[in-house]
PDB file of C-alpha atoms in Angstrom:
ATOM      1  CA  MET G  20      32.210-222.478-114.280  1.00 49.00           C
ATOM      2  CA  GLU G  21      35.860-224.041-113.306  1.00 62.00           C
ATOM      3  CA  GLU G  22      37.484-222.606-110.606  1.00 76.00           C
ATOM      4  CA  ASP G  23      40.810-222.135-110.677  1.00 89.00           C
ATOM      5  CA  ILE G  24      44.159-223.773-108.381  1.00 93.00           C
ATOM      6  CA  VAL G  25      47.245-221.865-108.145  1.00 96.00           C
ATOM      7  CA  ILE G  26      50.671-223.707-106.528  1.00 96.00           C
ATOM      8  CA  TRP G  27      52.692-221.283-105.104  1.00 96.00           C
ATOM      9  CA  ILE G  28      56.218-221.984-104.469  1.00 95.00           C
ATOM     10  CA  ASN G  29      57.857-219.461-101.865  1.00 93.00           C
ATOM     11  CA  THR G  30      61.644-219.481-102.053  1.00 92.00           C
ATOM     12  CA  PHE G  31      65.060-217.262-101.368  1.00 88.00           C
ATOM     13  CA  GLY G  32      68.808-216.422-103.085  1.00 85.00           C
ATOM     14  CA  ASN G  33      70.381-219.219-103.736  1.00 77.00           C
ATOM     15  CA  GLN G  34      67.651-222.665-102.436  1.00 80.00           C
ATOM     16  CA  ASN G  35      67.909-225.191-104.403  1.00 84.00           C
ATOM     17  CA  LEU G  36      64.501-226.474-106.019  1.00 91.00           C
ATOM     18  CA  ASN G  37      65.390-230.263-106.622  1.00 91.00           C
ATOM     19  CA  TYR G  38      62.445-231.112-103.545  1.00 93.00           C
ATOM     20  CA  THR G  39      60.000-228.786-105.262  1.00 94.00           C
ATOM     21  CA  VAL G  40      60.363-230.616-108.707  1.00 94.00           C
ATOM     22  CA  GLU G  41      59.962-233.860-107.044  1.00 94.00           C
ATOM     23  CA  ASN G  42      57.135-232.540-105.540  1.00 95.00           C
ATOM     24  CA  LEU G  43      55.275-231.135-108.272  1.00 95.00           C
ATOM     25  CA  LYS G  44      56.335-234.735-110.590  1.00 93.00           C
ATOM     26  CA  ARG G  45      53.491-236.306-107.959  1.00 94.00           C
ATOM     27  CA  ALA G  46      51.299-233.524-107.348  1.00 93.00           C
ATOM     28  CA  THR G  47      48.238-235.063-108.676  1.00 89.00           C
ATOM     29  CA  CYS G  48      46.305-237.788-110.745  1.00 85.00           C
ATOM     30  CA  ASN G  49      43.154-236.130-111.644  1.00 81.00           C
ATOM     31  CA  ILE G  50      41.670-232.664-110.649  1.00 76.00           C
ATOM     32  CA  LYS G  51      39.098-230.955-113.147  1.00 74.00           C
ATOM     33  CA  GLY G  52      40.135-227.389-113.630  1.00 76.00           C
ATOM     34  CA  LYS G  53      43.095-225.436-114.411  1.00 85.00           C
ATOM     35  CA  ILE G  54      46.651-225.529-112.158  1.00 91.00           C
ATOM     36  CA  TYR G  55      49.287-223.020-112.106  1.00 94.00           C
ATOM     37  CA  VAL G  56      52.058-222.879-110.135  1.00 96.00           C
ATOM     38  CA  VAL G  57      53.911-219.338-109.726  1.00 97.00           C
ATOM     39  CA  ILE G  58      56.997-219.293-108.151  1.00 96.00           C
ATOM     40  CA  SER G  59      58.098-216.451-105.953  1.00 96.00           C
ATOM     41  CA  TRP G  60      61.937-215.903-105.877  1.00 95.00           C
ATOM     42  CA  GLY G  61      63.269-213.106-103.488  1.00 93.00           C
ATOM     43  CA  ASN G  62      66.333-211.731-104.021  1.00 92.00           C
ATOM     44  CA  PRO G  63      67.168-214.458-107.029  1.00 93.00           C
ATOM     45  CA  PRO G  64      71.246-215.195-108.389  1.00 91.00           C
ATOM     46  CA  PHE G  65      72.574-213.884-111.475  1.00 91.00           C
ATOM     47  CA  ASN G  66      71.824-217.459-113.144  1.00 92.00           C
ATOM     48  CA  VAL G  67      67.512-217.535-112.645  1.00 93.00           C
ATOM     49  CA  LEU G  68      66.662-216.632-115.684  1.00 92.00           C
ATOM     50  CA  GLU G  69      68.631-220.325-116.551  1.00 92.00           C
ATOM     51  CA  ARG G  70      67.689-222.013-113.144  1.00 92.00           C
ATOM     52  CA  LEU G  71      63.811-221.385-114.086  1.00 93.00           C
ATOM     53  CA  LEU G  72      64.487-222.409-117.401  1.00 92.00           C
ATOM     54  CA  GLU G  73      65.781-225.734-116.104  1.00 91.00           C
ATOM     55  CA  PHE G  74      62.750-225.724-113.607  1.00 92.00           C
ATOM     56  CA  GLU G  75      60.077-225.165-116.587  1.00 90.00           C
ATOM     57  CA  ASN G  76      61.242-228.330-118.766  1.00 90.00           C
ATOM     58  CA  GLU G  77      60.637-230.970-116.083  1.00 90.00           C
ATOM     59  CA  VAL G  78      57.459-230.001-115.241  1.00 89.00           C
ATOM     60  CA  LYS G  79      56.091-228.169-118.435  1.00 80.00           C
ATOM     61  CA  LYS G  80      53.722-230.441-119.073  1.00 79.00           C
ATOM     62  CA  LEU G  81      52.131-230.858-115.880  1.00 83.00           C
ATOM     63  CA  PHE G  82      52.154-227.138-114.965  1.00 89.00           C
ATOM     64  CA  LYS G  83      51.898-223.396-116.880  1.00 90.00           C
ATOM     65  CA  ILE G  84      54.519-222.028-114.593  1.00 93.00           C
ATOM     66  CA  ILE G  85      54.952-218.126-114.310  1.00 95.00           C
ATOM     67  CA  PRO G  86      57.815-216.682-112.293  1.00 95.00           C
ATOM     68  CA  LEU G  87      57.294-213.810-110.114  1.00 96.00           C
ATOM     69  CA  LEU G  88      60.571-211.903-108.763  1.00 95.00           C
ATOM     70  CA  LEU G  89      61.151-209.844-105.919  1.00 95.00           C
ATOM     71  CA  PRO G  90      64.019-208.121-104.045  1.00 94.00           C
ATOM     72  CA  LYS G  91      65.392-208.875-101.071  1.00 88.00           C
ATOM     73  CA  TRP G  92      61.695-207.537 -98.709  1.00 86.00           C
ATOM     74  CA  GLY G  93      61.693-210.123 -95.549  1.00 84.00           C
ATOM     75  CA  SER G  94      59.801-213.607 -96.075  1.00 86.00           C
ATOM     76  CA  PRO G  95      56.238-211.873 -94.613  1.00 91.00           C
ATOM     77  CA  LYS G  96      56.319-208.638 -97.228  1.00 92.00           C
ATOM     78  CA  GLN G  97      57.593-211.470-100.066  1.00 94.00           C
ATOM     79  CA  ARG G  98      54.423-213.695 -99.241  1.00 95.00           C
ATOM     80  CA  ASP G  99      52.166-210.413 -99.054  1.00 95.00           C
ATOM     81  CA  ILE G 100      52.888-209.558-102.249  1.00 96.00           C
ATOM     82  CA  THR G 101      52.358-212.641-103.664  1.00 97.00           C
ATOM     83  CA  LEU G 102      49.308-213.541-102.535  1.00 97.00           C
ATOM     84  CA  ARG G 103      48.266-210.305-103.727  1.00 97.00           C
ATOM     85  CA  TYR G 104      49.793-210.819-107.744  1.00 97.00           C
ATOM     86  CA  ILE G 105      47.738-214.515-107.284  1.00 97.00           C
ATOM     87  CA  LEU G 106      44.889-212.857-105.956  1.00 97.00           C
ATOM     88  CA  ARG G 107      44.312-210.264-108.542  1.00 96.00           C
ATOM     89  CA  LYS G 108      46.348-211.905-111.507  1.00 96.00           C
ATOM     90  CA  PHE G 109      43.378-214.569-111.353  1.00 95.00           C
ATOM     91  CA  PRO G 110      40.457-213.516-110.770  1.00 94.00           C
ATOM     92  CA  ARG G 111      38.865-217.199-110.428  1.00 93.00           C
ATOM     93  CA  VAL G 112      41.368-218.660-108.144  1.00 95.00           C
ATOM     94  CA  LYS G 113      39.566-220.562-105.674  1.00 95.00           C
ATOM     95  CA  TYR G 114      41.953-222.505-103.368  1.00 96.00           C
ATOM     96  CA  ILE G 115      46.324-221.365-103.117  1.00 97.00           C
ATOM     97  CA  ILE G 116      48.743-223.671-102.025  1.00 97.00           C
ATOM     98  CA  HIS G 117      51.625-222.332-100.055  1.00 97.00           C
ATOM     99  CA  MET G 118      54.771-224.196-100.947  1.00 96.00           C
ATOM    100  CA  GLU G 119      58.690-223.551 -99.731  1.00 94.00           C
ATOM    101  CA  ASP G 120      61.443-225.215-101.545  1.00 92.00           C
ATOM    102  CA  ASP G 121      62.692-227.313 -98.416  1.00 92.00           C
ATOM    103  CA  VAL G 122      59.514-229.896 -97.895  1.00 94.00           C
ATOM    104  CA  ILE G 123      58.961-232.864 -99.132  1.00 95.00           C
ATOM    105  CA  VAL G 124      55.633-234.887 -99.654  1.00 96.00           C
ATOM    106  CA  GLU G 125      56.840-238.266-101.230  1.00 95.00           C
ATOM    107  CA  ASP G 126      52.729-239.322-101.336  1.00 95.00           C
ATOM    108  CA  PRO G 127      51.629-239.941-105.135  1.00 94.00           C
ATOM    109  CA  CYS G 128      48.550-237.579-105.515  1.00 94.00           C
ATOM    110  CA  TRP G 129      49.158-235.923-102.438  1.00 96.00           C
ATOM    111  CA  LEU G 130      47.217-232.255-104.220  1.00 95.00           C
ATOM    112  CA  ASP G 131      44.136-234.052-105.094  1.00 94.00           C
ATOM    113  CA  SER G 132      44.424-235.630-101.392  1.00 94.00           C
ATOM    114  CA  ILE G 133      44.315-232.017 -99.850  1.00 95.00           C
ATOM    115  CA  VAL G 134      41.709-230.335-102.012  1.00 94.00           C
ATOM    116  CA  ARG G 135      39.083-232.711-101.565  1.00 94.00           C
ATOM    117  CA  ILE G 136      39.710-232.817 -97.601  1.00 95.00           C
ATOM    118  CA  MET G 137      38.961-228.866 -98.271  1.00 95.00           C
ATOM    119  CA  ASN G 138      36.007-229.555-100.665  1.00 94.00           C
ATOM    120  CA  THR G 139      34.450-231.362 -97.612  1.00 95.00           C
ATOM    121  CA  VAL G 140      35.621-229.492 -94.663  1.00 94.00           C
ATOM    122  CA  ASP G 141      33.159-226.871 -93.021  1.00 93.00           C
ATOM    123  CA  LYS G 142      33.707-223.619 -94.417  1.00 93.00           C
ATOM    124  CA  ASP G 143      34.787-221.513 -91.424  1.00 92.00           C
ATOM    125  CA  ILE G 144      38.372-223.885 -92.143  1.00 94.00           C
ATOM    126  CA  ALA G 145      40.092-221.560 -93.492  1.00 96.00           C
ATOM    127  CA  LEU G 146      43.598-223.440 -93.408  1.00 97.00           C
ATOM    128  CA  LEU G 147      44.580-226.892 -94.443  1.00 96.00           C
ATOM    129  CA  GLY G 148      48.409-227.064 -92.893  1.00 95.00           C
ATOM    130  CA  LEU G 149      50.579-230.620 -93.857  1.00 95.00           C
ATOM    131  CA  GLU G 150      52.622-229.058 -90.337  1.00 91.00           C
ATOM    132  CA  PRO G 151      51.580-230.831 -86.839  1.00 88.00           C
ATOM    133  CA  ALA G 152      49.065-228.620 -85.068  1.00 85.00           C
ATOM    134  CA  SER G 153      49.840-227.341 -81.719  1.00 82.00           C
ATOM    135  CA  ILE G 154      48.740-225.130 -78.770  1.00 77.00           C
ATOM    136  CA  HIS G 155      51.313-222.147 -76.995  1.00 76.00           C
ATOM    137  CA  CYS G 156      52.270-222.182 -73.325  1.00 78.00           C
ATOM    138  CA  ILE G 157      51.811-219.093 -71.951  1.00 75.00           C
ATOM    139  CA  ASN G 158      55.033-218.471 -73.383  1.00 73.00           C
ATOM    140  CA  LEU G 159      54.749-219.117 -76.505  1.00 76.00           C
ATOM    141  CA  VAL G 160      56.582-221.982 -77.167  1.00 75.00           C
ATOM    142  CA  GLY G 161      55.017-225.264 -78.786  1.00 73.00           C
ATOM    143  CA  ARG G 162      53.553-227.547 -77.605  1.00 72.00           C
ATOM    144  CA  LEU G 163      52.057-230.638 -79.808  1.00 73.00           C
ATOM    145  CA  TYR G 164      48.910-232.161 -79.475  1.00 67.00           C
ATOM    146  CA  PRO G 165      48.931-234.845 -77.996  1.00 62.00           C
ATOM    147  CA  ASP G 166      49.295-237.930 -80.252  1.00 57.00           C
ATOM    148  CA  SER G 167      45.788-240.042 -81.728  1.00 53.00           C
ATOM    149  CA  ASN G 168      44.494-241.876 -84.533  1.00 58.00           C
ATOM    150  CA  LYS G 169      43.212-238.686 -85.995  1.00 74.00           C
ATOM    151  CA  LYS G 170      44.536-237.842 -89.604  1.00 86.00           C
ATOM    152  CA  LEU G 171      42.978-233.710 -89.284  1.00 90.00           C
ATOM    153  CA  VAL G 172      42.970-232.287 -86.010  1.00 87.00           C
ATOM    154  CA  ILE G 173      41.705-228.963 -85.736  1.00 86.00           C
ATOM    155  CA  GLY G 174      44.354-226.396 -83.228  1.00 84.00           C
ATOM    156  CA  PHE G 175      46.939-224.193 -84.260  1.00 86.00           C
ATOM    157  CA  VAL G 176      47.889-224.341 -87.893  1.00 89.00           C
ATOM    158  CA  PRO G 177      51.478-222.137 -88.562  1.00 88.00           C
ATOM    159  CA  ALA G 178      50.852-220.798 -92.523  1.00 87.00           C
ATOM    160  CA  CYS G 179      55.134-222.103 -93.619  1.00 89.00           C
ATOM    161  CA  GLY G 180      55.840-225.334 -95.135  1.00 92.00           C
ATOM    162  CA  LEU G 181      53.378-226.586 -96.726  1.00 96.00           C
ATOM    163  CA  TYR G 182      49.153-225.589 -96.984  1.00 97.00           C
ATOM    164  CA  ILE G 183      46.123-224.893 -98.658  1.00 97.00           C
ATOM    165  CA  ILE G 184      44.662-221.308 -97.566  1.00 97.00           C
ATOM    166  CA  ARG G 185      41.196-220.275 -99.502  1.00 97.00           C
ATOM    167  CA  ALA G 186      40.909-217.530-101.879  1.00 97.00           C
ATOM    168  CA  GLY G 187      38.200-215.700-100.796  1.00 96.00           C
ATOM    169  CA  VAL G 188      39.351-215.651 -96.787  1.00 97.00           C
ATOM    170  CA  LEU G 189      42.695-214.218 -98.048  1.00 97.00           C
ATOM    171  CA  ARG G 190      40.174-211.042-100.531  1.00 97.00           C
ATOM    172  CA  GLU G 191      38.394-210.729 -96.761  1.00 96.00           C
ATOM    173  CA  LEU G 192      41.276-210.229 -94.818  1.00 95.00           C
ATOM    174  CA  ILE G 193      43.207-207.365 -98.171  1.00 96.00           C
ATOM    175  CA  PHE G 194      39.294-205.984 -98.338  1.00 95.00           C
ATOM    176  CA  LYS G 195      39.224-204.580 -94.485  1.00 93.00           C
ATOM    177  CA  GLY G 196      43.091-203.767 -94.534  1.00 92.00           C
ATOM    178  CA  LEU G 197      44.317-206.419 -92.171  1.00 91.00           C
ATOM    179  CA  GLY G 198      46.626-207.959 -95.063  1.00 92.00           C
ATOM    180  CA  THR G 199      47.776-211.542 -95.464  1.00 95.00           C
ATOM    181  CA  TYR G 200      51.474-212.266 -93.574  1.00 94.00           C
ATOM    182  CA  SER G 201      52.375-209.162 -92.049  1.00 91.00           C
ATOM    183  CA  PRO G 202      55.748-207.056 -93.134  1.00 86.00           C
ATOM    184  CA  PHE G 203      56.718-205.679 -90.376  1.00 82.00           C
ATOM    185  CA  MET G 204      56.950-208.905 -89.029  1.00 81.00           C
ATOM    186  CA  TYR G 205      59.982-209.188 -91.261  1.00 71.00           C
ATOM    187  CA  PHE G 206      61.701-212.929 -89.897  1.00 70.00           C
ATOM    188  CA  PHE G 207      60.248-215.530 -87.655  1.00 77.00           C
ATOM    189  CA  TRP G 208      56.673-215.661 -86.810  1.00 86.00           C
ATOM    190  CA  GLU G 209      55.172-214.319 -89.355  1.00 89.00           C
ATOM    191  CA  ASP G 210      54.156-217.338 -89.969  1.00 90.00           C
ATOM    192  CA  LYS G 211      52.550-217.961 -86.631  1.00 89.00           C
ATOM    193  CA  GLU G 212      51.038-213.953 -86.730  1.00 91.00           C
ATOM    194  CA  PHE G 213      49.814-214.856 -90.354  1.00 93.00           C
ATOM    195  CA  SER G 214      47.721-217.868 -88.389  1.00 91.00           C
ATOM    196  CA  LEU G 215      46.511-215.856 -85.602  1.00 88.00           C
ATOM    197  CA  LYS G 216      44.765-213.859 -87.715  1.00 91.00           C
ATOM    198  CA  LEU G 217      42.591-215.541 -89.527  1.00 93.00           C
ATOM    199  CA  TRP G 218      41.807-217.338 -85.999  1.00 90.00           C
ATOM    200  CA  LEU G 219      41.245-213.722 -84.354  1.00 89.00           C
ATOM    201  CA  MET G 220      38.711-212.942 -87.431  1.00 91.00           C
ATOM    202  CA  GLY G 221      36.862-216.180 -86.304  1.00 89.00           C
ATOM    203  CA  TYR G 222      38.327-219.062 -89.031  1.00 92.00           C
ATOM    204  CA  LYS G 223      40.154-222.033 -87.436  1.00 91.00           C
ATOM    205  CA  THR G 224      43.541-224.103 -89.209  1.00 92.00           C
ATOM    206  CA  ALA G 225      43.484-227.105 -89.588  1.00 92.00           C
ATOM    207  CA  SER G 226      46.731-230.118 -89.458  1.00 93.00           C
ATOM    208  CA  TYR G 227      45.961-232.914 -91.703  1.00 93.00           C
ATOM    209  CA  ARG G 228      48.368-235.974 -91.078  1.00 90.00           C
ATOM    210  CA  GLY G 229      47.101-238.380 -93.230  1.00 91.00           C
ATOM    211  CA  LEU G 230      50.837-237.916 -95.639  1.00 94.00           C
ATOM    212  CA  THR G 231      54.279-238.522 -95.556  1.00 93.00           C
ATOM    213  CA  TYR G 232      55.773-235.167 -95.156  1.00 95.00           C
ATOM    214  CA  THR G 233      59.202-233.589 -94.730  1.00 93.00           C
ATOM    215  CA  HIS G 234      59.550-230.390 -93.365  1.00 92.00           C
ATOM    216  CA  LEU G 235      63.441-229.908 -93.567  1.00 88.00           C
ATOM    217  CA  GLY G 236      63.556-226.566 -92.594  1.00 74.00           C
ATOM    218  CA  SER G 237      66.677-225.792 -94.729  1.00 52.00           C
ATOM    219  CA  THR G 238      65.486-221.940 -95.210  1.00 50.00           C
ATOM    220  CA  SER G 239      65.449-221.015 -92.014  1.00 49.00           C
ATOM    221  CA  LYS G 240      68.473-222.320 -90.583  1.00 48.00           C
ATOM    222  CA  SER G 241      70.772-220.340 -92.329  1.00 51.00           C
ATOM    223  CA  ARG G 242      69.792-217.391 -91.334  1.00 56.00           C
ATOM    224  CA  PRO G 243      73.138-214.844 -90.405  1.00 58.00           C
ATOM    225  CA  ILE G 244      73.482-214.627 -87.399  1.00 58.00           C
ATOM    226  CA  HIS G 245      72.832-210.018 -87.068  1.00 55.00           C
ATOM    227  CA  ARG G 246      69.215-211.213 -87.827  1.00 61.00           C
ATOM    228  CA  ARG G 247      68.963-213.555 -85.158  1.00 70.00           C
ATOM    229  CA  TYR G 248      67.391-211.272 -83.028  1.00 75.00           C
ATOM    230  CA  THR G 249      64.020-211.209 -84.358  1.00 79.00           C
ATOM    231  CA  ARG G 250      63.806-214.791 -83.349  1.00 81.00           C
ATOM    232  CA  TYR G 251      62.930-212.551 -79.398  1.00 86.00           C
ATOM    233  CA  LEU G 252      61.093-209.739 -81.729  1.00 87.00           C
ATOM    234  CA  GLY G 253      59.287-211.508 -83.345  1.00 88.00           C
ATOM    235  CA  PRO G 254      56.551-213.343 -80.696  1.00 89.00           C
ATOM    236  CA  ILE G 255      56.214-210.471 -78.169  1.00 91.00           C
ATOM    237  CA  LEU G 256      55.369-208.224 -82.006  1.00 91.00           C
ATOM    238  CA  ALA G 257      52.889-210.380 -82.518  1.00 91.00           C
ATOM    239  CA  THR G 258      51.935-210.340 -78.931  1.00 90.00           C
ATOM    240  CA  LEU G 259      50.976-206.890 -78.162  1.00 92.00           C
ATOM    241  CA  ILE G 260      49.392-206.145 -82.053  1.00 92.00           C
ATOM    242  CA  ASN G 261      47.152-208.864 -81.271  1.00 90.00           C
ATOM    243  CA  MET G 262      46.035-209.700 -78.430  1.00 87.00           C
ATOM    244  CA  PRO G 263      43.851-208.477 -76.283  1.00 85.00           C
ATOM    245  CA  LEU G 264      45.365-206.649 -72.716  1.00 86.00           C
ATOM    246  CA  HIS G 265      44.195-209.232 -70.225  1.00 83.00           C
ATOM    247  CA  LEU G 266      46.214-211.981 -72.201  1.00 83.00           C
ATOM    248  CA  ALA G 267      49.085-209.632 -73.494  1.00 87.00           C
ATOM    249  CA  ILE G 268      50.744-208.074 -70.459  1.00 90.00           C
ATOM    250  CA  PRO G 269      50.697-211.639 -68.781  1.00 89.00           C
ATOM    251  CA  VAL G 270      51.850-213.189 -72.408  1.00 88.00           C
ATOM    252  CA  VAL G 271      54.909-210.092 -72.712  1.00 91.00           C
ATOM    253  CA  LEU G 272      56.175-210.231 -68.976  1.00 92.00           C
ATOM    254  CA  VAL G 273      56.449-213.963 -69.391  1.00 90.00           C
ATOM    255  CA  ARG G 274      58.272-214.306 -72.411  1.00 90.00           C
ATOM    256  CA  LEU G 275      60.234-211.444 -71.581  1.00 92.00           C
ATOM    257  CA  LEU G 276      61.931-213.305 -68.673  1.00 92.00           C
ATOM    258  CA  TYR G 277      62.175-216.449 -71.022  1.00 90.00           C
ATOM    259  CA  THR G 278      64.001-214.684 -74.110  1.00 90.00           C
ATOM    260  CA  PHE G 279      65.799-213.396 -70.891  1.00 94.00           C
ATOM    261  CA  LEU G 280      67.770-216.205 -69.722  1.00 93.00           C
ATOM    262  CA  SER G 281      67.441-217.916 -73.356  1.00 90.00           C
ATOM    263  CA  ALA G 282      69.865-215.217 -74.696  1.00 91.00           C
ATOM    264  CA  ILE G 283      72.079-215.673 -70.891  1.00 94.00           C
ATOM    265  CA  ARG G 284      72.054-219.834 -72.618  1.00 92.00           C
ATOM    266  CA  ASN G 285      73.094-218.488 -75.739  1.00 87.00           C
ATOM    267  CA  ASN G 286      76.013-216.060 -74.944  1.00 90.00           C
ATOM    268  CA  GLU G 287      72.982-213.340 -76.717  1.00 88.00           C
ATOM    269  CA  LEU G 288      72.366-211.099 -74.607  1.00 91.00           C
ATOM    270  CA  LEU G 289      73.360-208.415 -77.538  1.00 89.00           C
ATOM    271  CA  LEU G 290      70.814-209.509 -79.971  1.00 89.00           C
ATOM    272  CA  PHE G 291      67.955-209.396 -76.749  1.00 91.00           C
ATOM    273  CA  TYR G 292      68.162-205.713 -76.144  1.00 91.00           C
ATOM    274  CA  ARG G 293      68.325-205.342 -80.269  1.00 89.00           C
ATOM    275  CA  ALA G 294      64.768-206.897 -80.143  1.00 89.00           C
ATOM    276  CA  ASN G 295      63.725-204.982 -77.365  1.00 90.00           C
ATOM    277  CA  TYR G 296      65.243-201.525 -78.331  1.00 91.00           C
ATOM    278  CA  PHE G 297      63.354-201.847 -81.424  1.00 89.00           C
ATOM    279  CA  LEU G 298      60.055-202.763 -79.523  1.00 90.00           C
ATOM    280  CA  LEU G 299      60.447-199.280 -76.957  1.00 92.00           C
ATOM    281  CA  LYS G 300      61.068-196.949 -79.759  1.00 91.00           C
ATOM    282  CA  GLU G 301      58.335-198.284 -81.790  1.00 90.00           C
ATOM    283  CA  LEU G 302      55.739-198.424 -79.618  1.00 91.00           C
ATOM    284  CA  LYS G 303      53.045-195.492 -81.030  1.00 92.00           C
ATOM    285  CA  HIS G 304      53.476-197.119 -84.676  1.00 91.00           C
ATOM    286  CA  ILE G 305      53.025-200.466 -82.567  1.00 91.00           C
ATOM    287  CA  TRP G 306      49.989-198.530 -79.949  1.00 92.00           C
ATOM    288  CA  VAL G 307      47.906-197.294 -83.911  1.00 92.00           C
ATOM    289  CA  HIS G 308      48.482-200.898 -85.599  1.00 90.00           C
ATOM    290  CA  ARG G 309      46.570-202.677 -82.873  1.00 92.00           C
ATOM    291  CA  LEU G 310      44.072-200.004 -82.360  1.00 92.00           C
ATOM    292  CA  TYR G 311      43.212-200.810 -85.815  1.00 92.00           C
ATOM    293  CA  ARG G 312      43.117-204.414 -86.054  1.00 91.00           C
ATOM    294  CA  ARG G 313      40.950-203.840 -82.810  1.00 87.00           C
ATOM    295  CA  LYS G 314      37.964-202.684 -84.537  1.00 89.00           C
ATOM    296  CA  ILE G 315      37.704-205.523 -87.542  1.00 91.00           C
ATOM    297  CA  PHE G 316      38.688-208.772 -85.633  1.00 89.00           C
ATOM    298  CA  ARG G 317      35.707-210.981 -84.228  1.00 79.00           C
ATOM    299  CA  ASP G 318      36.604-213.720 -81.878  1.00 76.00           C
ATOM    300  CA  TYR G 319      38.948-213.277 -78.932  1.00 75.00           C
ATOM    301  CA  SER G 320      38.032-216.334 -77.915  1.00 74.00           C
ATOM    302  CA  ALA G 321      39.582-218.038 -79.919  1.00 68.00           C
ATOM    303  CA  LEU G 322      42.664-217.781 -78.000  1.00 70.00           C
ATOM    304  CA  LYS G 323      41.102-219.838 -75.253  1.00 68.00           C
ATOM    305  CA  ALA G 324      42.212-222.662 -77.126  1.00 64.00           C
ATOM    306  CA  TYR G 325      45.165-221.282 -78.761  1.00 68.00           C
ATOM    307  CA  ILE G 326      47.211-220.269 -75.285  1.00 70.00           C
ATOM    308  CA  SER G 327      47.663-222.608 -71.935  1.00 67.00           C
ATOM    309  CA  LEU G 328      48.733-221.912 -68.378  1.00 61.00           C
ATOM    310  CA  CYS G 329      52.191-224.388 -69.085  1.00 63.00           C
ATOM    311  CA  PHE G 330      55.303-223.445 -68.300  1.00 53.00           C
ATOM    312  CA  HIS G 331      58.756-224.881 -69.824  1.00 47.00           C
ATOM    313  CA  ILE G 332      62.002-223.186 -70.328  1.00 39.00           C
TER     314      ILE G 332
END
């Protein structure tokens, strides 16, 4: 029985889908089985139906288009709801390919390439992304792995940009009550927190650098200033909920110092205070969530490869 593949386009507001159209036209040359495209559109514009029709006319000969229009829920909740929708609507789906509206893949048959790799790598590699692999310093600032000739590198890869993930892994996360993206992250670090969750469940993520890939990052850079406090909130929230105490305590202390100095430098002390006020106010709920996850996570040893003692400001 042939299994389905779903390409999930993640967009928000009045974003342009021109890059997405060109990526889809170059996506596949010869993949067996059905390929569907789900467009998850959060807070869509008033002319969304007209724009969806234009989009469908561009690619309908290649894929079946399924729109999913959602309210203004925030990035992680939109992603979590979309993944649950895909798993329910396509019970035979094997792989889900996530693609944001601001990425460019220049190679022809790029979908064939990443599906072929996922079919050949070890089953414990749950996610293969086109973003570079990294380690994180104790202040939770990412540092790329040294350049090498390898196209495929196992390491920490954020679940953003363009990636392919095994649907069976997502079903396991949902069945165990962990979900996919954590809605409480709201914005910033939701992609890294999701990848961290995979590692703590005993899976791995990998980066594939064999394609000509660009992530413009236009969506995240256009955030209004009143939401930028999440830059100070996300990493610490992810640490408190997921990491064992012997790592969480030093990481939180160092991260607080790092973000305090960054807030002074960027004249954003009010945002820094707002983020930490939220943490103190919700500490009871954070701790309850943490206790639940510690009963489920299987492999805290993965954090040895995730956190390095390097520190820089």
